[in-house]
Coordinates of C-alpha atoms in Angstrom, one line a residue:
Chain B
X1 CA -55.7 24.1 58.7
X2 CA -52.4 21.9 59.3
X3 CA -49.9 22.5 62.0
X4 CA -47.9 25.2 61.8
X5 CA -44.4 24.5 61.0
X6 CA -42.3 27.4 62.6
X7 CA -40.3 29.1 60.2
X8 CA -42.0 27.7 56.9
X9 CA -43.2 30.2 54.2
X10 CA -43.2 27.8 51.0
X11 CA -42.0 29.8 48.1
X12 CA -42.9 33.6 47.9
X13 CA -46.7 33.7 46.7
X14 CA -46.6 37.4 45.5
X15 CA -50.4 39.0 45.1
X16 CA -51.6 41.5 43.0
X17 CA -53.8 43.7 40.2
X18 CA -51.7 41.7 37.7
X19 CA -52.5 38.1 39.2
X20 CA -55.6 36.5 39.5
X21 CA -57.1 34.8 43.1
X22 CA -54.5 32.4 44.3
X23 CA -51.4 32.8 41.9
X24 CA -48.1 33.5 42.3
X25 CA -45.9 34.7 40.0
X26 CA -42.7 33.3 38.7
X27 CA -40.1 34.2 36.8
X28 CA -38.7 30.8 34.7
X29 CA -40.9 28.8 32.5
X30 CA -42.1 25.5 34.3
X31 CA -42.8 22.2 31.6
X32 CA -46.0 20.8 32.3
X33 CA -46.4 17.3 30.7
X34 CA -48.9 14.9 30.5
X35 CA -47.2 12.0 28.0
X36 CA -43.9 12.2 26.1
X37 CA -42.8 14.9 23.9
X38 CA -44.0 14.3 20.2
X39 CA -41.6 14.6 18.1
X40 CA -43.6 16.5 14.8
X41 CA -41.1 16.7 11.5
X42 CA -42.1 19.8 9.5
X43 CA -42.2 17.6 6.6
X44 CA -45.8 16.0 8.0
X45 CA -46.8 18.7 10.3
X46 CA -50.3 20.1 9.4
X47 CA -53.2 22.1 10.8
X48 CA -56.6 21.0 10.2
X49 CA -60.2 22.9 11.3
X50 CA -63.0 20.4 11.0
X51 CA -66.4 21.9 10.7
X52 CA -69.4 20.4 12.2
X53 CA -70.4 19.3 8.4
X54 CA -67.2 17.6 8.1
X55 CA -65.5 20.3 6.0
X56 CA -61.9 20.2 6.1
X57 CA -59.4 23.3 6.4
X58 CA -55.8 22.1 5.7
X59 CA -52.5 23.9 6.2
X60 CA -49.0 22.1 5.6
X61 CA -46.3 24.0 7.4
X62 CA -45.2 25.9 4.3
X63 CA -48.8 27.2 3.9
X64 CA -49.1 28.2 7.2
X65 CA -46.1 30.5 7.7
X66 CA -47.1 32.2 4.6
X67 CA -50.0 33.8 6.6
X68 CA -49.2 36.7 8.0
X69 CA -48.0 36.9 11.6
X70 CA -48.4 38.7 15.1
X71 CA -46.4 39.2 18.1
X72 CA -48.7 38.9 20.9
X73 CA -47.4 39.8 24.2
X74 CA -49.3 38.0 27.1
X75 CA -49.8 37.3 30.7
X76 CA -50.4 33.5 30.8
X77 CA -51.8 31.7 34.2
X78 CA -51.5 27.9 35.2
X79 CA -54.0 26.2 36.7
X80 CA -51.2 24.7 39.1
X81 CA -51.2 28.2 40.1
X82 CA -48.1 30.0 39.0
X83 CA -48.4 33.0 37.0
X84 CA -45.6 34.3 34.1
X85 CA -46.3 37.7 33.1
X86 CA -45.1 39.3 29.8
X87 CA -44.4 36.4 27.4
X88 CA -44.1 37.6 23.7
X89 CA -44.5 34.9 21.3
X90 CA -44.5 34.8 17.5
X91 CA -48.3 33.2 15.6
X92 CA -50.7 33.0 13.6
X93 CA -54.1 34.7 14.5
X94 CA -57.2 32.3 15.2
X95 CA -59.6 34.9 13.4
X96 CA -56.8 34.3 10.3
X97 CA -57.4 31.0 10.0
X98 CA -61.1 30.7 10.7
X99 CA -61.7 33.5 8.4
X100 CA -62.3 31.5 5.4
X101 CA -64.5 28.5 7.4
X102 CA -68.1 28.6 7.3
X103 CA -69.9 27.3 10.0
X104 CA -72.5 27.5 13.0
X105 CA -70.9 25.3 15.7
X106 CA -70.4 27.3 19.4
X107 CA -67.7 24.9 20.4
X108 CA -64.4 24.0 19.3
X109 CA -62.0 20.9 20.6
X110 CA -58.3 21.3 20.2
X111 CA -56.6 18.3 19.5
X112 CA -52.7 17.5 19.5
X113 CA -49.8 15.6 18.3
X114 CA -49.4 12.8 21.0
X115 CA -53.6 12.8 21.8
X116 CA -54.1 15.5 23.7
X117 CA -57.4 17.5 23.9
X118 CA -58.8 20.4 25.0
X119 CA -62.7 22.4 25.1
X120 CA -63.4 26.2 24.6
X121 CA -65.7 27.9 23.2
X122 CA -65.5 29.0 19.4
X123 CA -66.1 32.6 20.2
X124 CA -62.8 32.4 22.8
X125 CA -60.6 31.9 19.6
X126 CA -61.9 34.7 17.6
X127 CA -61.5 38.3 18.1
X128 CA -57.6 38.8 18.7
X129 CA -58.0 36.6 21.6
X130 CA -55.8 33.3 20.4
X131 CA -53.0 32.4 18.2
X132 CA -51.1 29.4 17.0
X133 CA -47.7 30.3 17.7
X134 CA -44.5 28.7 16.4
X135 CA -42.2 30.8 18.1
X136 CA -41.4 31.9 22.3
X137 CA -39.3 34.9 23.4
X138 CA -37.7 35.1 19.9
X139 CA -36.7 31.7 19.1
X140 CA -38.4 29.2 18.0
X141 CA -41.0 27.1 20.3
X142 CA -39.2 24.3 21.9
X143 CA -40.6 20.8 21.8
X144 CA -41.0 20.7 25.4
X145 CA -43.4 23.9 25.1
X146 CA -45.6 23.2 22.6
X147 CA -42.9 23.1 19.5
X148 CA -43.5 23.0 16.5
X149 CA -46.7 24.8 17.2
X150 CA -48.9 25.1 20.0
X151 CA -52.1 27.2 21.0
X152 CA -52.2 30.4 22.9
X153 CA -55.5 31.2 24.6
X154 CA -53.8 33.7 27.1
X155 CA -57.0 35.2 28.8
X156 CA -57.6 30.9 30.1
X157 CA -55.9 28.6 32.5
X158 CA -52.8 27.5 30.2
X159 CA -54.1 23.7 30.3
X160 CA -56.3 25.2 26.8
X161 CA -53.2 26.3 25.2
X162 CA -52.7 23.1 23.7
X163 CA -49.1 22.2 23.1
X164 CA -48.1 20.4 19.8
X165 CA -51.3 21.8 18.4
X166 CA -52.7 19.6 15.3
X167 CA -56.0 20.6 14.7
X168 CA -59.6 22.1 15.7
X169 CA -63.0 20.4 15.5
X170 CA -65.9 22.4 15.6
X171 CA -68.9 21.2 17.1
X172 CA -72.6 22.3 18.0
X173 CA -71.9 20.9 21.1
X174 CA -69.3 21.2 23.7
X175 CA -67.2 18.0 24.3
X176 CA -65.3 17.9 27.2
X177 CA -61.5 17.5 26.4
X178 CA -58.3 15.6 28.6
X179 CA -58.5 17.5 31.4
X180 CA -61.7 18.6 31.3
X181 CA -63.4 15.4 31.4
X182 CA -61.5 14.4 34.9
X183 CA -62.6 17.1 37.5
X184 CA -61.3 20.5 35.7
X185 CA -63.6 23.1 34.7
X186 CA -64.8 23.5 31.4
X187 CA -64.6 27.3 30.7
X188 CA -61.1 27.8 33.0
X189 CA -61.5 31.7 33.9
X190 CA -58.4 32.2 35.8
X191 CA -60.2 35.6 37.1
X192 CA -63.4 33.6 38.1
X193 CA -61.1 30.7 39.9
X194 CA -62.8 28.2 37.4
X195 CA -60.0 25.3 38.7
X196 CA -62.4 23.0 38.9
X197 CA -65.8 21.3 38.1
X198 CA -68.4 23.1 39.7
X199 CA -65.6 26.2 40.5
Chain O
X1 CA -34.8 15.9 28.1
X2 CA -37.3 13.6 27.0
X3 CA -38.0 11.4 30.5
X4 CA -40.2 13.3 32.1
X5 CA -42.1 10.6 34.2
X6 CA -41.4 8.6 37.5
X7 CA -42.7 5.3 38.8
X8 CA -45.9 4.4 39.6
X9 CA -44.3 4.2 43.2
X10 CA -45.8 7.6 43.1
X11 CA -49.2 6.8 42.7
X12 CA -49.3 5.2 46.0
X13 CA -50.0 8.2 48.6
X14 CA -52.8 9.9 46.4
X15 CA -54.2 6.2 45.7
X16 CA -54.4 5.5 49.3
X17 CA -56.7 8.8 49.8
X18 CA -59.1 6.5 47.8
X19 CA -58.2 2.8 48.2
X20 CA -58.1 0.7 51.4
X21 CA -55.6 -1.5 49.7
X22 CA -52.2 -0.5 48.3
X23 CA -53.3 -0.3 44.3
X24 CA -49.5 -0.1 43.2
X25 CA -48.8 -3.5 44.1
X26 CA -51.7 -4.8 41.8
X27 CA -51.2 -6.1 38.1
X28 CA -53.3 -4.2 35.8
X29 CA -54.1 -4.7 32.2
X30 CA -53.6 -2.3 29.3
X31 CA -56.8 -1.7 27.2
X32 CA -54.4 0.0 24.5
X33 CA -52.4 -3.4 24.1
X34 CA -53.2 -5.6 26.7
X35 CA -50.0 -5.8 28.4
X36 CA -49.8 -6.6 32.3
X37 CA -48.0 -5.4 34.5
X38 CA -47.4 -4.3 38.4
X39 CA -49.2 -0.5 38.5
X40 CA -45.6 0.3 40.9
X41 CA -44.5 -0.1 36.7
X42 CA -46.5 2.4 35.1
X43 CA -44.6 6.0 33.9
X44 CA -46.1 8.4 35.8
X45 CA -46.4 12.1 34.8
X46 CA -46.6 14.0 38.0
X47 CA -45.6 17.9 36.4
X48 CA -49.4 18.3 35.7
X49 CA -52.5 19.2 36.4
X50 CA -53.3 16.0 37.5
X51 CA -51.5 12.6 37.7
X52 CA -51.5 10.6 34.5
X53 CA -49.9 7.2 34.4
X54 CA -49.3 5.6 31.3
X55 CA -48.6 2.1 29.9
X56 CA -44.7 1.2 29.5
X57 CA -45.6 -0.7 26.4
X58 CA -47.7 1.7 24.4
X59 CA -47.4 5.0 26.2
X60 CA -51.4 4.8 26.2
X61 CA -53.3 6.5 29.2
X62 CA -53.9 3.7 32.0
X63 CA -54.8 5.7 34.9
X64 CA -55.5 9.3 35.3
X65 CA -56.2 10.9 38.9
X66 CA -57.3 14.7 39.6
X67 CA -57.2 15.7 43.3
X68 CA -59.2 19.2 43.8
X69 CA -59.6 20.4 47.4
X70 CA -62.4 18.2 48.1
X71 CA -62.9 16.1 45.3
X72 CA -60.9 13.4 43.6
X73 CA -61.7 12.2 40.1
X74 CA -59.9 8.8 39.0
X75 CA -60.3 7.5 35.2
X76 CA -59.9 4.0 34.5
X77 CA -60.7 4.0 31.4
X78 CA -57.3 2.6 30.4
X79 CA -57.4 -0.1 32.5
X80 CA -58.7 -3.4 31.5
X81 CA -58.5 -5.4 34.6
X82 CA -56.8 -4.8 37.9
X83 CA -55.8 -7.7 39.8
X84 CA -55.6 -6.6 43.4
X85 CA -53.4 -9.0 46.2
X86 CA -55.4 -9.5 49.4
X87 CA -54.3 -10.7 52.4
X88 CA -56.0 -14.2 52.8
X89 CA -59.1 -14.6 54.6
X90 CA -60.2 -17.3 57.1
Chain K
X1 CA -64.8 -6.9 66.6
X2 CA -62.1 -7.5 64.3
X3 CA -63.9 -6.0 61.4
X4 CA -63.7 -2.6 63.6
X5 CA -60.1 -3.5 64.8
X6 CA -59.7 -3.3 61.0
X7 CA -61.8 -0.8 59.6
X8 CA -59.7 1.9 62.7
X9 CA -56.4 0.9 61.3
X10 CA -57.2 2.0 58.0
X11 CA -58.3 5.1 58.8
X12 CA -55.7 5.9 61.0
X13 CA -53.0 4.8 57.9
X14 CA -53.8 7.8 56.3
X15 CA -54.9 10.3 58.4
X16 CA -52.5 13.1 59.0
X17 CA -50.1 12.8 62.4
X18 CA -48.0 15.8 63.8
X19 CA -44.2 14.2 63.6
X20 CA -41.7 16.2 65.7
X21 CA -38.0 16.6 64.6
X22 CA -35.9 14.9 67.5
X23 CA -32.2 15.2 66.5
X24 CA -30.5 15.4 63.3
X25 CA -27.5 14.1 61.1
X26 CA -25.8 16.0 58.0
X27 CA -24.7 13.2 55.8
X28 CA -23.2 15.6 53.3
X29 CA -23.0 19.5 52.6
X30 CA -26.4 19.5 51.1
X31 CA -28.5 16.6 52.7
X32 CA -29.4 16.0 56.2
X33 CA -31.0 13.0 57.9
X34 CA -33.7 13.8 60.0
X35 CA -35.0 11.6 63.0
X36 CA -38.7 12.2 63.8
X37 CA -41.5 11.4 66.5
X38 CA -44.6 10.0 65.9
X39 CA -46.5 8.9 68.5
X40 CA -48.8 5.9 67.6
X41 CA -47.0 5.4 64.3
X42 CA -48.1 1.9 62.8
X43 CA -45.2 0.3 61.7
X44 CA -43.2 0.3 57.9
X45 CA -41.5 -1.9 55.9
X46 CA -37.9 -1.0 53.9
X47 CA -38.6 1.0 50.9
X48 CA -41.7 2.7 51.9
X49 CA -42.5 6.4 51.9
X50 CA -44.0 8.7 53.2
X51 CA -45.7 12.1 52.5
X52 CA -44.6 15.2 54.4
X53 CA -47.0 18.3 54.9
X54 CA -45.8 21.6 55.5
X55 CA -47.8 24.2 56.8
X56 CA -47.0 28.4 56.9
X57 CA -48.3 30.6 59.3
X58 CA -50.8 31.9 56.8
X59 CA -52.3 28.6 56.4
X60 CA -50.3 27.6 53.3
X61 CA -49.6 24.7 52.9
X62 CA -47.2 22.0 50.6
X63 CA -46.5 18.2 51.0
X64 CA -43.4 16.0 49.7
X65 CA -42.9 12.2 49.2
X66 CA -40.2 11.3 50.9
X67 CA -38.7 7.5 51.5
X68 CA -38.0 6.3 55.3
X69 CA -34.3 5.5 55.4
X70 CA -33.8 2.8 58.0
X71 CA -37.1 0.1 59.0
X72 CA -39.2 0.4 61.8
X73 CA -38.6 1.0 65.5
X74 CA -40.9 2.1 67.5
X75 CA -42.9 5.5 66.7
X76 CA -39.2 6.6 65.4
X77 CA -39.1 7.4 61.4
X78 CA -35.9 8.3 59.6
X79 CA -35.8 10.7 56.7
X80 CA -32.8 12.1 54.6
X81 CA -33.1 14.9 53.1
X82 CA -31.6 16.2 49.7
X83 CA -31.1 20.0 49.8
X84 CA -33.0 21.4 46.1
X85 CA -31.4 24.7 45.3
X86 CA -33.8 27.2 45.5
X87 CA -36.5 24.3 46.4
X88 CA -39.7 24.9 48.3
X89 CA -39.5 22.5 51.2
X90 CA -36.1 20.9 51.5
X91 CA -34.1 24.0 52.2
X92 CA -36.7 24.1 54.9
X93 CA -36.5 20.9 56.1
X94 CA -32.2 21.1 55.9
X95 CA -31.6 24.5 57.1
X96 CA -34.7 25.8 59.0
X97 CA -36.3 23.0 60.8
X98 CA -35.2 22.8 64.6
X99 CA -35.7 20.0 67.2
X100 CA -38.8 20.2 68.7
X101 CA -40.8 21.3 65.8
X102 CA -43.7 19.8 63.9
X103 CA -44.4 18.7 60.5
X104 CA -47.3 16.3 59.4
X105 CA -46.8 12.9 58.3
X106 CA -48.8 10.6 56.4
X107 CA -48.4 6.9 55.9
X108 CA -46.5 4.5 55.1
X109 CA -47.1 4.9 51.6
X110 CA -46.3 2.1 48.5
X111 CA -46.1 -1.7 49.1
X112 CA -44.1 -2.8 45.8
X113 CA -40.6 -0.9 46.1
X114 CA -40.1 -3.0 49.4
X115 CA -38.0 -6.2 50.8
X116 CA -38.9 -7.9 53.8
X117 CA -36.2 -9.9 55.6
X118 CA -38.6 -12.9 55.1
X119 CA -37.4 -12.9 51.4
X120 CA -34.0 -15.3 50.9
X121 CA -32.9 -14.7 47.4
X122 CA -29.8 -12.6 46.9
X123 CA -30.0 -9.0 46.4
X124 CA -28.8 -5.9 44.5
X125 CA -29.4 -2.2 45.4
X126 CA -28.2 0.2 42.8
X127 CA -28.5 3.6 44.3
X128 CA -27.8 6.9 42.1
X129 CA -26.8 10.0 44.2
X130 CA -30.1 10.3 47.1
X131 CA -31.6 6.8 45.6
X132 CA -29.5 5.3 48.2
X133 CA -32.3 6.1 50.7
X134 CA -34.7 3.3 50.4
X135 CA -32.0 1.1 49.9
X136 CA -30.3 2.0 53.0
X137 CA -33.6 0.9 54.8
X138 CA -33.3 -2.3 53.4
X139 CA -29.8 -2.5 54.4
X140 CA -30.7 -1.7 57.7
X141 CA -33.8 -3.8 57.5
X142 CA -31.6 -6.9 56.7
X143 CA -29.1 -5.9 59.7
X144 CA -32.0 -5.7 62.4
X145 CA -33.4 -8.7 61.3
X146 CA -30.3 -10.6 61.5
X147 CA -31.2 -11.9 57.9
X148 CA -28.3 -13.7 56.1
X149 CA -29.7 -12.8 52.5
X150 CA -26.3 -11.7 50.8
X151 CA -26.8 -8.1 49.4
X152 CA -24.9 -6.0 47.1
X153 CA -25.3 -2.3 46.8
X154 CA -23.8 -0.4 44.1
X155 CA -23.6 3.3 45.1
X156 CA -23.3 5.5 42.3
X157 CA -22.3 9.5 43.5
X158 CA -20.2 12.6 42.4
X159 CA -18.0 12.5 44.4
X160 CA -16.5 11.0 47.6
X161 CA -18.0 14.2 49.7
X162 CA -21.4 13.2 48.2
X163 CA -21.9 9.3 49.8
X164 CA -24.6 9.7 52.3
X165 CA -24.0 7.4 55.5
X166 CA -20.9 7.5 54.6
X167 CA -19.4 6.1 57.9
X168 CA -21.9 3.4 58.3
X169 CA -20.9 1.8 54.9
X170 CA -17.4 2.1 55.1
X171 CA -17.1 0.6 58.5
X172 CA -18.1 -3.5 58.9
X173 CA -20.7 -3.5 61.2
X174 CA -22.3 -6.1 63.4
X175 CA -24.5 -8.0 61.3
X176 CA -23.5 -6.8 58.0
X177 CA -21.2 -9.7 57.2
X178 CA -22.8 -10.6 53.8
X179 CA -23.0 -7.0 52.0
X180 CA -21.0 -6.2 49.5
X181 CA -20.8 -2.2 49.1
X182 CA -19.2 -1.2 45.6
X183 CA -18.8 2.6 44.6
X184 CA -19.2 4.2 41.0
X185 CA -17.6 8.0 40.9
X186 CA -19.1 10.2 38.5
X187 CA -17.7 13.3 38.7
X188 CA -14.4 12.8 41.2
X189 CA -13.0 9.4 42.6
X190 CA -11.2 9.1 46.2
X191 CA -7.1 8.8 45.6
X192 CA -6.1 5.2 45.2
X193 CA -9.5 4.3 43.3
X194 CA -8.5 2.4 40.1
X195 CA -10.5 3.1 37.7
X196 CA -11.8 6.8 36.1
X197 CA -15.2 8.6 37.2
X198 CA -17.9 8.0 34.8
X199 CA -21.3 7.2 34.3
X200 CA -22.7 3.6 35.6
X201 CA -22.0 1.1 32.9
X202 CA -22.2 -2.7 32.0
X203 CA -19.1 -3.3 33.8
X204 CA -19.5 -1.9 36.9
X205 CA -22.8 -3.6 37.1
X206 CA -21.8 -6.8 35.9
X207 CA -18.9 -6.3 38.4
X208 CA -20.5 -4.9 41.7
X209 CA -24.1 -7.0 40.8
X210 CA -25.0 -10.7 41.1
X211 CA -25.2 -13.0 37.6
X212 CA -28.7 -13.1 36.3
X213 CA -28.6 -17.2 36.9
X214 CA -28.6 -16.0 40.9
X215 CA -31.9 -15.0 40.3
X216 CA -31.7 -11.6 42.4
X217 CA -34.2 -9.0 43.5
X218 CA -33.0 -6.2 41.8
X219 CA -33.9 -2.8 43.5
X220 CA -32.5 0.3 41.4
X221 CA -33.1 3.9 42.8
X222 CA -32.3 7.4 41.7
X223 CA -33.1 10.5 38.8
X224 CA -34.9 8.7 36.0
X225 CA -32.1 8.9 33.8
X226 CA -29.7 6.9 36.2
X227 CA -32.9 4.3 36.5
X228 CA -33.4 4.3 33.1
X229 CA -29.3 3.0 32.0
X230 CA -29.3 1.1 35.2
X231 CA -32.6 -0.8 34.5
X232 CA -31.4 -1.3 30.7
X233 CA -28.3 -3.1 31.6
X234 CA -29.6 -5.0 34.0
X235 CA -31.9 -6.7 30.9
X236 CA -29.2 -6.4 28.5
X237 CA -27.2 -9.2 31.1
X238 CA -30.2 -11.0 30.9
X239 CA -32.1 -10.5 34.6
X240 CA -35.9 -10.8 34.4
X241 CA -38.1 -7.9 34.0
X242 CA -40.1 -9.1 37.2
X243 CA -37.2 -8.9 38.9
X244 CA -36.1 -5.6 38.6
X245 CA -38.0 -3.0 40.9
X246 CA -37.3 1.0 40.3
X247 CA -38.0 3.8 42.1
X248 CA -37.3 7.2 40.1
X249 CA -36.8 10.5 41.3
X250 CA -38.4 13.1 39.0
X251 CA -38.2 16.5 39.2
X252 CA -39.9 17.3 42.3
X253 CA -39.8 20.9 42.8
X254 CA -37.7 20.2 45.7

């Protein structure tokens, strides 16, 4: 441990049932960015699940607000350990648009608008567990958030909730993504403390 | 609010937990589209998980650094050369 | 031996050292310059950094970058200090810290955003709101080393009330002969200032700077947008992207 600075407390780290091991909640909505904002015109947007034969599953924007929505409200947890709890956002259901894809894979990498990946685990998208949502706190998503779309895999560190979401491949075996191939962990439990490799 | 990023000024602290030299005062090469320049130059994203600095030409990935409690991982993958100034020997 | 001499200096560049607060300046309602012990401190150059680590009773702890504000002198380092509203360390470090307590340093850090009074072509500084701190170093840097370089600095701020070493510019002092200070209001100008508050321009550049043929080191400091227009113009009137050095300020969490 440092030297004590007297006086210092850094910002209030609250603890709690509702916050996994070494958050702290906050009330406003920090931007996280790897790379500049992609800019994604509706016109070109699409969503696309690649199976692990190659099959393709393509929805244009149209398309893809014509399937029904949810209103998930969520607790969401960043690996640079603040907390937000609460969030209701507006989506799509993962098990709505996988319902119609046939395949065997046990993986799944997230890719984005502007490059960026991310690994999970098919069976952590299915079961009312994720969402591609297109709209935060009643408005629709911001840019800076994840706009037009963006995944929501609440019950992981917020790194897999992919912002500008483009598509899913599906593989038989797990590839790590962006940040998961320079030190962070794979799976990302925030209820395990899975920060890191080897966490 | 689309500038997000600082100088690769900033990659000099957490570089110098790794480097004996100063690494933001060498030229490095992008793979993405071969541009040099002084790694001080690079747009750095620092509101991450990690540090991620990026060409000013292309906006491709040059340098990425992850500094856990007792590990740092550094990807160089974007970086075709770096030419490193040394004091002179002899 | 000299390969040890060596191999101990390195080490000791980055290893952690307890600083202790010594005295203190408010430069302006919100920012405070903060002079700091360190006892076998190896030396800096004008424009360097250096990273501060906070520690709380609990055994939290935080660190900040901040840039040294005037060069070398002993085991003395300078800091100032802009006060982030409802910021983790620098309401701390502005409000809170008292003389005689410790933080940790750790450097100097960066060896690119720098001048050394060895260097003789002109020079411009073009400081937006607390990007004047590095810049003041080399100021100071140039005063202490009795260097005749000429220098401009272009000080863009809010307001009057905002310029930080406010005194020390306004006043000629010893050694100075040879710097050419030039404001840029944004928000509110002093009475008598020709001119209305704005945002940094071509003209005030083109007016407070040096012509491109002069071939100056260009340093420009400040919030990325600032640096961003600043470092635009300065190419747009035709000064060579090697020339032009920036530092920005992002958003820091304070």
């Amino acid at each position: 441990m440092g030297v004590v600075s007297p006086g210092f407390q850094g910002r209030p780290r609250t603890a709690g049932p509702q916050l996994p091991p070494g958050q702290y909640l906050i009330e406003d909505f920090p931007v996280l960015s790897a790379g500049p904002t992609p800019r994604v015109s509706l016109d070109e947007w699409e969503f696309v699940i690649t199976t692990e034969t190659g099959q393709v599953h393509r929805w244009s924007w149209p398309r893809f607000r014509e399937l029904p929505g949810e209103t998930p409200e969520v607790d969401i947890h960043c690996v640079t350990k603040w907390s937000k709890l609460g969030t209701v956002w507006r989506g799509v259901s993962l098990d709505t648009l996988l319902a119609e894809v046939d395949t065997a894979a046990d993986f799944a990498l997230v890719d984005s608008y502007g490059g960026y990946t991310t690994n999970l685990p098919l069976e952590d998208l299915l079961d009312g567990q994720a969402w591609i949502v297109y709209e935060y706190d009643g408005a629709d998503l911001a840019p800076e958030h994840g706009g037009p779309a963006r995944l929501l895999v609440p019950h992981l560190y917020f790194w897999k909730s992919a912002k500008w979401v483009h598509g899913i491949r599906l593989l038989l075996e797990d590839e790590p993504g962006f940040w998961e191939s320079i030190g962070y962990h794979d799976y990302g439990d925030p209820w395990r403390e899975q920060r890191y490799q080897g966490d | 609010m689309t500038q997000r990023y600082v100088d690769g000024n900033a990659l000099a602290g957490p570089l110098a937990e790794v480097f004996a030299v100063d690494v933001t005062a060498a030229v490095e090469r992008c793979v993405g589209c071969g541009r040099t320049g002084p790694v001080a130059a690079l747009r750095v994203y620092q509101q991450a998980p990690g540090l991620v600095a990026r060409c000013p030409g292309c906006d491709g990935v040059v340098l990425r650094l992850v500094r856990g409690p007792d590990t740092a991982w550094l990807d160089l993958k974007g970086t075709m050369s770096l030419q490193i100034p040394l004091v002179a020997s002899g | 031996m000299a390969r040890a001499a060596v191999s101990g200096r390195l080490t000791r560049r980055l290893s952690w050292r307890v600083a202790r607060l010594v005295d203190y300046r408010d430069e302006t309602p919100t920012a405070r310059t903060l002079l700091l012990d360190v006892a076998g401190w190896p030396g800096h150059s004008a424009g360097q950094h250096v990273d501060v680590r906070l520690t709380a009773a609990d055994g939290y702890s935080t660190q900040r970058s901040y840039s040294l504000a005037a060069p070398a002198d002993g085991d003395r380092l300078e800091l100032t200090v802009q006060r982030v509203p409802d910021g983790e360390v620098s309401p701390y470090l502005t409000e809170v810290y008292s003389v005689g307590d410790p933080v940790e340093v750790r450097g100097p850090i960066g060896g690119w955003f720098v001048w050394r009074p060895t260097k003789t072509e002109p020079v411009l500084l073009i400081a937006g709101g607390s990007g004047i701190v590095p810049l003041m170093a080399m100021v100071r840097a140039r005063r202490t080393a009795r260097s005749r370089t000429p220098f401009r600095l272009l000080y863009s701020v809010r307001s009057p009330a905002d310029v930080y070493y406010a005194r020390e510019l306004a006043r000629p002092t010893r050694g100075d002969d040879g710097l050419d200070v030039t404001y840029v209001y944004t928000r509110s100008a002093p009475q008598g200032w020709s001119g209305k508050p704005g945002r940094i321009g071509i003209a005030d550049i083109n007016r407070g700077g040096w012509p491109p043929e002069f071939e100056p080191s260009c340093f420009v400091c400040g919030p990325t947008g600032f640096v961003e227009t600043a470092a635009d113009i300065l190419l747009a009137l035709g000064h060579a992207p090697g020339r032009i050095k920036t530092e920005r300020f992002g958003p820091s969490g304070g």
